Short mmCIF file of C-alpha atoms in Angstrom, two decimals:
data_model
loop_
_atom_site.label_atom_id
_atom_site.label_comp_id
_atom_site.label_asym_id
_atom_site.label_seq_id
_atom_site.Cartn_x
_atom_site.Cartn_y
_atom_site.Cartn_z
CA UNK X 1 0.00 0.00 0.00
CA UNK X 2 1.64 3.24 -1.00
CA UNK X 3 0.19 5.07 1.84
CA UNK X 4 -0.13 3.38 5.15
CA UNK X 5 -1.08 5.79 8.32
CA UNK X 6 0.09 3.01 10.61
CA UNK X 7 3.42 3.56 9.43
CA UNK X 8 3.64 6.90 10.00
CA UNK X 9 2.42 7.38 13.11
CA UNK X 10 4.54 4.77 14.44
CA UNK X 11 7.03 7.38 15.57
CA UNK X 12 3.94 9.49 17.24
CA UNK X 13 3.29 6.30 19.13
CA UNK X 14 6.55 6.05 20.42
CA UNK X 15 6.59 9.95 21.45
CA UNK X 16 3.32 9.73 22.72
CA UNK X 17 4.40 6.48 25.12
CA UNK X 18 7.00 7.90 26.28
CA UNK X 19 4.79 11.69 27.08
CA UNK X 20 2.83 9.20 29.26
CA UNK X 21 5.62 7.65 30.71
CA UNK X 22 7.12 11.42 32.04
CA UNK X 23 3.43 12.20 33.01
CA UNK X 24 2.61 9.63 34.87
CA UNK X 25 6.23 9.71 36.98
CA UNK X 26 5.78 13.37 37.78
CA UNK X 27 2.51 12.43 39.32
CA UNK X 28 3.96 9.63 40.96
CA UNK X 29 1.56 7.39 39.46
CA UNK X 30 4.04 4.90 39.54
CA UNK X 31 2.10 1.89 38.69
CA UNK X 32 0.79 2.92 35.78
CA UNK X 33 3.02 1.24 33.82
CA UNK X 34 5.15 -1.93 34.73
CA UNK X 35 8.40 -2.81 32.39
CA UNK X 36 7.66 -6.08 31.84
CA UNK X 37 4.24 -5.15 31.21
CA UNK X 38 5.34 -2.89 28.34
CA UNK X 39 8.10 -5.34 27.18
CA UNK X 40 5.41 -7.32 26.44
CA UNK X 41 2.70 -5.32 24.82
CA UNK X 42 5.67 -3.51 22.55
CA UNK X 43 6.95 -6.98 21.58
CA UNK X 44 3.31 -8.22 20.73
CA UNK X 45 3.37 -4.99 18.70
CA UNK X 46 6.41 -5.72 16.78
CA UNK X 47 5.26 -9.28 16.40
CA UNK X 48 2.10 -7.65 14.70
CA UNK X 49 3.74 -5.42 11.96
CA UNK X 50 5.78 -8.82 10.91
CA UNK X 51 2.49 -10.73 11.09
CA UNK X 52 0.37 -8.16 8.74
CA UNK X 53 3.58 -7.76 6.80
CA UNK X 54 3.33 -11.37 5.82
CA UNK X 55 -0.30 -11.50 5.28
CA UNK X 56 -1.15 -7.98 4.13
CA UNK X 57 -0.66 -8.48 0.10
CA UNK X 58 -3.23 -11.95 0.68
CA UNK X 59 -5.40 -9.31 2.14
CA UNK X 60 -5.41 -6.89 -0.33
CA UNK X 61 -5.55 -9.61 -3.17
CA UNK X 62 -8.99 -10.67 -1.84
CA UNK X 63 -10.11 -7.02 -2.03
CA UNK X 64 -9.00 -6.17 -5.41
CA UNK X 65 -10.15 -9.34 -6.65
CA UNK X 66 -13.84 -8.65 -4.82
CA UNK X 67 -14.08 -5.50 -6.04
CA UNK X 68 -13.83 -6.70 -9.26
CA UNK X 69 -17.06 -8.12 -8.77
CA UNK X 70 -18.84 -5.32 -7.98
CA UNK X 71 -21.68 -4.18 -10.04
CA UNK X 72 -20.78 -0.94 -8.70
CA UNK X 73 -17.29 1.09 -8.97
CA UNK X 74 -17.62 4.16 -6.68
CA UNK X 75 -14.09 5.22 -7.25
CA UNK X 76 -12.24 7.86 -5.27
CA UNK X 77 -14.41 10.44 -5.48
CA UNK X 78 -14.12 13.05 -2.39
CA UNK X 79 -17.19 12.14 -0.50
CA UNK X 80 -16.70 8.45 -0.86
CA UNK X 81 -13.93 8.77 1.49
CA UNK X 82 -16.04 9.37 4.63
CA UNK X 83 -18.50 7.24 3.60
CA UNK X 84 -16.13 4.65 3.40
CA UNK X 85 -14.79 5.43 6.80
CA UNK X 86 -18.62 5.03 8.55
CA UNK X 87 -19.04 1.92 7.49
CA UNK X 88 -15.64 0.66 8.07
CA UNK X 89 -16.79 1.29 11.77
CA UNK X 90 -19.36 -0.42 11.02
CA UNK X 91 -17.37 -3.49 9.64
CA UNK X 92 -14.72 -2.89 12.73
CA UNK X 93 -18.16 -2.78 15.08
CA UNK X 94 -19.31 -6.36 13.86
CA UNK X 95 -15.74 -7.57 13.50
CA UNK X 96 -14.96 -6.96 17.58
CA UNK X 97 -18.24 -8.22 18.40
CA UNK X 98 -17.73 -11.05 16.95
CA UNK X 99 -14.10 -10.73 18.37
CA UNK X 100 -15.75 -11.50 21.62
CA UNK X 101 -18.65 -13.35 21.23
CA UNK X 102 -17.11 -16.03 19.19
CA UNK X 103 -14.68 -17.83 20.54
CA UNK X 104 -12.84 -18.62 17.62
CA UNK X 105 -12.00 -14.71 16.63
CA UNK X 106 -11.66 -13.94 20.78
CA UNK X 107 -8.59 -16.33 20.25
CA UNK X 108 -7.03 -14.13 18.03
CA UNK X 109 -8.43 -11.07 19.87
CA UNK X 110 -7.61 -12.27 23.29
CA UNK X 111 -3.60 -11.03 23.35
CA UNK X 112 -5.42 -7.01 22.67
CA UNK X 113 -7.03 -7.77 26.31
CA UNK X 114 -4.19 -9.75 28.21
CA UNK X 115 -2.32 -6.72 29.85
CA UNK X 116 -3.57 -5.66 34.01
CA UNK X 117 -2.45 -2.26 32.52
CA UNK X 118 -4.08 0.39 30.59
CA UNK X 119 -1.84 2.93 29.27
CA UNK X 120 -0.62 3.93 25.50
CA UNK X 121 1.25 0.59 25.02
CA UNK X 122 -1.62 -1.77 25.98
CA UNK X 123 -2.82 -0.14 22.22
CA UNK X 124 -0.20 -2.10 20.80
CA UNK X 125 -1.30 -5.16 21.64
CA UNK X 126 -2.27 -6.35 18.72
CA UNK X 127 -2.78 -9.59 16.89
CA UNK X 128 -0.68 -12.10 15.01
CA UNK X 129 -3.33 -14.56 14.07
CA UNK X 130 -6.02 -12.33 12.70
CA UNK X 131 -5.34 -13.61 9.00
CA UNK X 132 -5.81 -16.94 10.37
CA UNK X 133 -8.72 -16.47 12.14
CA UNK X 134 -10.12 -14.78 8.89
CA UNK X 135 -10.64 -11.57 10.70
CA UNK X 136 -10.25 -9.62 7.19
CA UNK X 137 -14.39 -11.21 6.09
CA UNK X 138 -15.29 -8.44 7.67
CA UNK X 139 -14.54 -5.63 5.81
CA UNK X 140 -14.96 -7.81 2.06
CA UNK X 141 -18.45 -6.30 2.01
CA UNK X 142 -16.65 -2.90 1.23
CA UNK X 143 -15.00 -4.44 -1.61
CA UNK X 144 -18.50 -5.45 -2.87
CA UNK X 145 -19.96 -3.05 -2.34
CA UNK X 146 -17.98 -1.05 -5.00
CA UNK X 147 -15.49 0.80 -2.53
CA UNK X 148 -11.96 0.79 -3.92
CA UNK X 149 -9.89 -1.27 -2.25
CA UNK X 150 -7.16 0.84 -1.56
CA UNK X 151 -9.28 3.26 0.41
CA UNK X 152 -10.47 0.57 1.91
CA UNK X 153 -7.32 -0.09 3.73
CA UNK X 154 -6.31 3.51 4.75
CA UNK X 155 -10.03 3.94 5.94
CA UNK X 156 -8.59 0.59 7.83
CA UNK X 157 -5.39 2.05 9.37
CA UNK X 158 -6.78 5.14 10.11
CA UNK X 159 -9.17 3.37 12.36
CA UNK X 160 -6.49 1.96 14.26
CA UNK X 161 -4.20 5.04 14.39
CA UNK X 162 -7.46 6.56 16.01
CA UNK X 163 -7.88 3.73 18.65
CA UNK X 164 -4.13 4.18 19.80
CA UNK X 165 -5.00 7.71 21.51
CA UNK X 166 -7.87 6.33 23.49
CA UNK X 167 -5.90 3.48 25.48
CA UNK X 168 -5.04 5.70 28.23
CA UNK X 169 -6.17 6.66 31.54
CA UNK X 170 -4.60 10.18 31.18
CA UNK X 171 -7.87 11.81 30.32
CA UNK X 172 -10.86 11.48 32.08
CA UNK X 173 -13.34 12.51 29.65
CA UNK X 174 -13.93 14.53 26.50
CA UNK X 175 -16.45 17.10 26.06
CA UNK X 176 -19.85 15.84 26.11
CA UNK X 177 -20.54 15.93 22.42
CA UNK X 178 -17.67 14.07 21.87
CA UNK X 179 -18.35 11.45 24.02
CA UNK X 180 -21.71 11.30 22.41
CA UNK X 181 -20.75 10.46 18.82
CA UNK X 182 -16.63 9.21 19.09
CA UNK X 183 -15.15 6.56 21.06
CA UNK X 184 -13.15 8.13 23.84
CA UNK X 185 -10.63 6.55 26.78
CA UNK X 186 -13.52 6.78 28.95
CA UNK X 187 -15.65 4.92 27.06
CA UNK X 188 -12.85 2.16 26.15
CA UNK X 189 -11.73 1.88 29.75
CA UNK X 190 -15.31 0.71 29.79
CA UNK X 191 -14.35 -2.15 27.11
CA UNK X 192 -11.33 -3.35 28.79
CA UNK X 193 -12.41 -4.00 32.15
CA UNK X 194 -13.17 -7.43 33.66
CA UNK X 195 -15.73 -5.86 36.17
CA UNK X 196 -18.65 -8.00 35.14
CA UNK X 197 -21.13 -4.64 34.95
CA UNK X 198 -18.33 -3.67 31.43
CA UNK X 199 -18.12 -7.51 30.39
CA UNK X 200 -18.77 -7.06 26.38
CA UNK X 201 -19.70 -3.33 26.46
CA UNK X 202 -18.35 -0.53 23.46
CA UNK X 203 -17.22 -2.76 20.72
CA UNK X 204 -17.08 0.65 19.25
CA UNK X 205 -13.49 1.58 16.77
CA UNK X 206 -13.81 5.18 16.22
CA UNK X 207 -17.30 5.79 16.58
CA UNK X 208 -19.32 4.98 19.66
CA UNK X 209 -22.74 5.44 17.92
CA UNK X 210 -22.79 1.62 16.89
CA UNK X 211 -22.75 0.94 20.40
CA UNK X 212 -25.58 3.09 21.25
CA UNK X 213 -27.37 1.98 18.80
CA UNK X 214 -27.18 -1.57 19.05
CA UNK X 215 -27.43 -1.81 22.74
CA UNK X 216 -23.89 -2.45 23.58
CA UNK X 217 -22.88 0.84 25.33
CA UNK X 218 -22.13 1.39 29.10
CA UNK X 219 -20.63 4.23 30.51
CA UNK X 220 -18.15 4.57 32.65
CA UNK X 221 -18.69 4.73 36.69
CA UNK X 222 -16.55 6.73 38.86
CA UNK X 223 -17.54 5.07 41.52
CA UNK X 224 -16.86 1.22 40.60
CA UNK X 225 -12.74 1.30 40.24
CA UNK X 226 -11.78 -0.60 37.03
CA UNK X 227 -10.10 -3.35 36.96
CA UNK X 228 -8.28 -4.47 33.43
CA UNK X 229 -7.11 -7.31 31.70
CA UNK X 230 -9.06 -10.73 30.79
CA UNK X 231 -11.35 -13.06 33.14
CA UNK X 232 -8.75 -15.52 33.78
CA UNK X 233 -5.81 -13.09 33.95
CA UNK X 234 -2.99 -14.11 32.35
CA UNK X 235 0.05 -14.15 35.12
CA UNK X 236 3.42 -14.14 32.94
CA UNK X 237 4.76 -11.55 30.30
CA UNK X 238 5.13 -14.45 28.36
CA UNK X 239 4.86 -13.12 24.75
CA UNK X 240 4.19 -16.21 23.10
CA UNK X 241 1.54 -17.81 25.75
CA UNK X 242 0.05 -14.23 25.29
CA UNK X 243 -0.92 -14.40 22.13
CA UNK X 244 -1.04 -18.39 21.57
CA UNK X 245 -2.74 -19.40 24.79
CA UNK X 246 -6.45 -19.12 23.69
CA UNK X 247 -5.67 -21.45 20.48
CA UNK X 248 -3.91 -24.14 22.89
CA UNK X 249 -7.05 -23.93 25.57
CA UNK X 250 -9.63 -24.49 22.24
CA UNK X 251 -7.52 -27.06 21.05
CA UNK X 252 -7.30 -29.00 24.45
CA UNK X 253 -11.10 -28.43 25.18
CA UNK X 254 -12.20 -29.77 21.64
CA UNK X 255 -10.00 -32.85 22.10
CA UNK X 256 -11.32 -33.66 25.63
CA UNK X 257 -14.75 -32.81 24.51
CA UNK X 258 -17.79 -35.23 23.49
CA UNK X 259 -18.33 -35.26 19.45
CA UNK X 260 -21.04 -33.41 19.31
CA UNK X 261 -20.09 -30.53 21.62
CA UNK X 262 -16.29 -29.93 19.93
CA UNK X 263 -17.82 -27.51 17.54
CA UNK X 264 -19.36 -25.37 20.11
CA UNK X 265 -15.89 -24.93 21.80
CA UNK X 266 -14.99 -23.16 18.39
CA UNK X 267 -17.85 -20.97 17.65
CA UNK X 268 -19.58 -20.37 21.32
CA UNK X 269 -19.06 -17.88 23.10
CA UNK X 270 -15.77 -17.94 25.44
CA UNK X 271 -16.11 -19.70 28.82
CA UNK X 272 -19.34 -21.54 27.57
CA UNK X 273 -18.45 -25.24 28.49
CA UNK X 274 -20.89 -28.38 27.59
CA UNK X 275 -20.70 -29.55 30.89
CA UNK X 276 -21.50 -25.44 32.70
CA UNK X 277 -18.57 -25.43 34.77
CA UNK X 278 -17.23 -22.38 33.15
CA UNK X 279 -18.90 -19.21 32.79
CA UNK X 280 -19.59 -16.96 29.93
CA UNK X 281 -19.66 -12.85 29.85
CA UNK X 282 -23.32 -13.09 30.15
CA UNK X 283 -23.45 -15.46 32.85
CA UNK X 284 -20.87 -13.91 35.03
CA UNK X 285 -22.96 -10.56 34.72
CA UNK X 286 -25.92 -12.36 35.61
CA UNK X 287 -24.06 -13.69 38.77
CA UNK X 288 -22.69 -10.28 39.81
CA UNK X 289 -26.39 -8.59 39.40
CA UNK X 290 -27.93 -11.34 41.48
CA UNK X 291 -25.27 -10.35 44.09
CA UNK X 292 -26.17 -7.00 44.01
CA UNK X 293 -29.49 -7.81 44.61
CA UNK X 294 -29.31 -9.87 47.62
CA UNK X 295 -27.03 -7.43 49.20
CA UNK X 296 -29.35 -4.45 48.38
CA UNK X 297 -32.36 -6.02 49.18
CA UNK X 298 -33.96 -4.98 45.90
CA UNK Q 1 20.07 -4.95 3.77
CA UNK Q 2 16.58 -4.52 2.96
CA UNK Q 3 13.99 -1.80 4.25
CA UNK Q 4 11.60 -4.35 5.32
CA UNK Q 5 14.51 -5.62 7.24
CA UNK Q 6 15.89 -1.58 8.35
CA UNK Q 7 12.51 -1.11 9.31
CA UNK Q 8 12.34 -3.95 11.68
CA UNK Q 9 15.29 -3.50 13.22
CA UNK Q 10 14.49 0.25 14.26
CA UNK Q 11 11.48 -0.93 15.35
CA UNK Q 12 13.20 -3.38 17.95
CA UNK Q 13 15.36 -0.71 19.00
CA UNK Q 14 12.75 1.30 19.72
CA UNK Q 15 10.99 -1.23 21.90
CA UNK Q 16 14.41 -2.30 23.52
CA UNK Q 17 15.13 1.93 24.50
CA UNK Q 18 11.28 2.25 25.61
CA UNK Q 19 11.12 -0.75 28.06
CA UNK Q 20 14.38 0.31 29.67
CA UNK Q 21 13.21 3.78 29.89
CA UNK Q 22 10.05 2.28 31.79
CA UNK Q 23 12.53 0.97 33.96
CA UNK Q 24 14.66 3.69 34.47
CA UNK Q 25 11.97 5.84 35.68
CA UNK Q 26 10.82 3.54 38.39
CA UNK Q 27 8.00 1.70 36.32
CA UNK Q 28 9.00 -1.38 38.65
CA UNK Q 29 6.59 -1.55 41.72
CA UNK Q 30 5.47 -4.81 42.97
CA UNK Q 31 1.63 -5.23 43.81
CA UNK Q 32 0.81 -4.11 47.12
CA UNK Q 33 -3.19 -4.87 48.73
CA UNK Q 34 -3.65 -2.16 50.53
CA UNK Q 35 -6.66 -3.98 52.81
CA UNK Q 36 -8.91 -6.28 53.44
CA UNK Q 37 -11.67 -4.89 51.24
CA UNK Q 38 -9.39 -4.72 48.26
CA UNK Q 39 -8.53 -8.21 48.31
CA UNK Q 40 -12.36 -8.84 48.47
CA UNK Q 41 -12.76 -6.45 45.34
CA UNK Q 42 -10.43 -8.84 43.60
CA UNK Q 43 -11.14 -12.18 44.88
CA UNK Q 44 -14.46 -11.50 44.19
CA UNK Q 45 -13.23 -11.24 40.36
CA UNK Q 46 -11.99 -15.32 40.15
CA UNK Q 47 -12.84 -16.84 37.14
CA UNK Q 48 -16.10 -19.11 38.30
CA UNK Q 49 -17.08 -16.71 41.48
CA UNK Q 50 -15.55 -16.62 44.69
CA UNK Q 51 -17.23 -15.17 47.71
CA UNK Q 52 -14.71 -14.36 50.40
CA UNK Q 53 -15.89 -15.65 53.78
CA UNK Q 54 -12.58 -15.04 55.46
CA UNK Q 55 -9.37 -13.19 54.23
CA UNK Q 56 -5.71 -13.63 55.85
CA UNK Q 57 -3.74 -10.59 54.24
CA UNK Q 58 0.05 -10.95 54.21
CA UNK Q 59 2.09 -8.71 56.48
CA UNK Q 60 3.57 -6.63 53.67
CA UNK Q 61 0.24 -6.65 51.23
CA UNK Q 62 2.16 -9.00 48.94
CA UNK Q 63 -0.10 -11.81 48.59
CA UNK Q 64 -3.25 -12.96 50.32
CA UNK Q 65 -5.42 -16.06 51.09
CA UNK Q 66 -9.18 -16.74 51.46
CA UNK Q 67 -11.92 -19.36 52.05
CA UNK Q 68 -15.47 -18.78 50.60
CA UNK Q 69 -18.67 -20.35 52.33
CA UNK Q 70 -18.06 -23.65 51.00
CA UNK Q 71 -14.55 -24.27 52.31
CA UNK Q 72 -12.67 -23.11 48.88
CA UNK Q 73 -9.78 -21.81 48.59
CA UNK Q 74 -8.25 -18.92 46.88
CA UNK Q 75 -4.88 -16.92 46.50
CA UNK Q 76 -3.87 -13.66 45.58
CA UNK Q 77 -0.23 -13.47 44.01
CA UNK Q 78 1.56 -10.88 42.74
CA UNK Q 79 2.05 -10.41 38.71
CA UNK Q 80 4.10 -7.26 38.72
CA UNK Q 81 1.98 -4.24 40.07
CA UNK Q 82 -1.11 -6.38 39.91
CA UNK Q 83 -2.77 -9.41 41.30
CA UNK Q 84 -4.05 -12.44 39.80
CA UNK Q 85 -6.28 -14.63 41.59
CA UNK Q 86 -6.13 -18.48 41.18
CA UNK Q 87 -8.60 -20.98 43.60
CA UNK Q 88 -6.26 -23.86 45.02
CA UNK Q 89 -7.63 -27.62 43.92
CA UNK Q 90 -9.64 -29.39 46.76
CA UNK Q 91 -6.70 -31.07 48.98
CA UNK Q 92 -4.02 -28.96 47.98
CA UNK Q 93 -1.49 -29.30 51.11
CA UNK Q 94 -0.56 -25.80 52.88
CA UNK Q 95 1.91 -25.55 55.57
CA UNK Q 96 2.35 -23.46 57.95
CA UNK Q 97 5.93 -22.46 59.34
CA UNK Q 98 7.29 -19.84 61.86
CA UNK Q 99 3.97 -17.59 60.79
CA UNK Q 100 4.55 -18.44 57.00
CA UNK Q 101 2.50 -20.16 54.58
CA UNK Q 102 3.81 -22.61 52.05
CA UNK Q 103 1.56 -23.95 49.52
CA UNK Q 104 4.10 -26.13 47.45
CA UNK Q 105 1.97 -26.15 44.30
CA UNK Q 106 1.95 -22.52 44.31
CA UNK Q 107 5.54 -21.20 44.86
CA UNK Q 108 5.09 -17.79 44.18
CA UNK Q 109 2.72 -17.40 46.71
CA UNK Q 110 4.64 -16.10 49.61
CA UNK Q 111 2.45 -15.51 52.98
CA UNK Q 112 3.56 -13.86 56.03
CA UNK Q 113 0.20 -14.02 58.31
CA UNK Q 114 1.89 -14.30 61.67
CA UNK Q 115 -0.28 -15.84 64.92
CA UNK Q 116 -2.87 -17.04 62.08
CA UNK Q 117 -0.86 -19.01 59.82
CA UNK Q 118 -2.07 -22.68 62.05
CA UNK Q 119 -5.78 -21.24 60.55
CA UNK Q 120 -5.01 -21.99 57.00
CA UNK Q 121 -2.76 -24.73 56.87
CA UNK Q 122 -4.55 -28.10 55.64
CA UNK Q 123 -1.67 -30.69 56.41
CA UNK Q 124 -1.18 -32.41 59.80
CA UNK Q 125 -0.93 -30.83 63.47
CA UNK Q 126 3.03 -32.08 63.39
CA UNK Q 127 4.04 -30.91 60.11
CA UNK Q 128 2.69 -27.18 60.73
CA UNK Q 129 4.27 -27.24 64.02
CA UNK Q 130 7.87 -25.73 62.85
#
């Protein structure tokens, strides 16, 4: 791709990292960061660029060669660009949905979640097995739509140069309108908490409208201190278990499994088990509120 | 050498200079509960539910233990600055020496709990009597 924004802003990133890094020392916020921590999530990073560097042409093969389809050709004409961008979102909306509902994508998903930290380089934990977990189906539609495929993929990056910003607990919130219509730290704090109240809440990339609309959104309470990271927290900076660990636990479960329930260990939801001794997202919510209850009588 | 290859390996520096930055300035702390309600917060979190019935908080905040209603029991342990929780299999042995804890499967668990260690251990009278 002649122009990629990820690219570019990879120097920002690092500037911006290490902005937080001075910030959060001269408050004496000391642990938000840890080394390791980072060591990881930058490594996972790295790890990333290699993987989409390997896998990116395949990508942009099955775009060209979709668009080709197309009864339509909408070209590059100025407003196609954000047009193109909305429903992007959109695609990136469905895609992290599905990123958590399905266990099969939350295994390639998982390694974004797997750091007790949120801070700048938490961002750049990204994935090495989205090829392989045929992440890219979601944005096809774009191709056939009639979208050109190379604005495809810079409406792509710029999505995720947008989500870097917002991985920080630095700022509180944004102005109201803001917070209405874009996807802010506040509102993706929200996302990466394991408190079960935030468990599968603002899917949203750039925009937080999908969420609103589609019943997914929860704000953020000042009140209930977040806690980050992934149900069954990880507990090593292990790069590789990181981002592997979620295809070794499918793999085990569907071996130990009875026939007819291996599938479901692929396309369920995570912690759904045919025997309910795990629990899913929706479950463990449904726990927590029924403790709420008894304890406040209502 | 290629760019591809140029590319990467500025990258890697990069990520070498900013995690010893991280630890230059300090970004090092180990996990510290501050009380006996935090450790609730966070036991409360275990995969599965867990219920805290009674908590045993070590000395320094590093680490702590707790049984839920039904006689489970759980373990705090220090990941960095952070905590991850992990339940103990039924029968898991846990001795208790000079006001420590040892819980063999679970060697990173270190638990200084003083006068109430003999409360938590699960082995016999003799071998929690050092």
């Amino acid at each position: 791709m002649p122009f990629d924004p990820v690219a570019i802003a990879i120097p920002v990133f690092v500037v911006l990292i290490l902005a937080e890094l001075l910030w959060l020392r001269r408050k004496g916020e000391r642990h938000g960061y840890e080394w390791r921590d980072t060591g990881t999530s930058l490594a996972i990073g790295l790890g990333s660029t290699v993987a989409g560097a390997l896998t990116g042409g395949v990508t942009a093969a099955l775009l060209v060669w979709l668009h080709t389809l197309s009864p339509l050709s909408i070209g590059w004409a100025w407003w196609a660009w954000p047009l193109c961008f909305v429903l992007d979102d959109l695609a990136y909306y469905v895609f992290h949905r599905s990123a958590h509902r399905v266990r099969w994508f939350w295994a390639s998903h998982v390694n974004h979640h797997s750091s007790q930290h949120y801070n700048l380089s938490t961002a750049l934990r990204q994935s090495w097995t989205g090829f392989f977990a045929l992440s890219f189906v979601f944005r096809m539609p774009l191709a056939l739509i009639g979208f050109e495929p190379g604005m495809i993929l810079v409406c792509a990056g710029l999505n995720l140069v947008y989500q870097f910003w917002i991985h920080t607990e630095a700022v509180k919130r944004m102005p109201p309108w803001f917070e209405a219509v874009m996807n802010t730290p506040s509102h993706h704090r929200v996302h990466h908490a394991v408190n079960p109240r935030y468990l599968d809440r603002n899917f949203a990339g750039a925009l937080i409208i999908w969420d609103r609309l589609f019943g997914t959104f929860a704000p953020e309470d000042d009140t209930d201190r977040i806690r980050y990271g992934i149900v069954s927290q990880l507990g090593t900076f292990n790069v590789f278990y990181a981002v592997f660990h979620e295809w070794i636990a499918i793999a085990r479960d569907m071996w130990r499994a009875p026939w007819r329930h291996k599938l479901s260990y692929l396309l369920r939801a995570p912690g759904w088990s045919h025997d309910g001794s795990r629990e899913t997202s929706d479950l463990i919510r449904e726990r927590w509120q029924r403790t709420q209850k008894d304890r406040h009588g209502s | 050498m290629g760019g591809e290859t140029v590319q990467f390996l500025g990258a890697l520096a990069a990520v070498v200079a900013l995690v010893a930055i991280t630890y230059v300035l300090g970004f090092r702390l180990s996990g510290r509960i501050s009380s006996i309600e935090e450790a609730a917060e966070l036991f409360r979190l275990a995969p599965g539910g867990f219920e805290p019935a009674s908590i045993a908080l070590d000395e320094k905040g590093e680490a702590a233990i707790a049984r839920d209603g039904v006689g489970r029991i759980a373990l705090l342990i220090q990941h960095g600055s952070q905590f991850v929780v992990r339940e103990l299999p039924d029968g898991t042995p846990i001795r208790a020496v000079e006001g420590r804890l040892e819980i063999e499967p679970v060697p990173a668990a270190r638990l200084r709990i003083g006068d109430d260690a003999g409360d938590w251990a699960t082995t016999d009278i003799d071998a929690n009597s050092g």
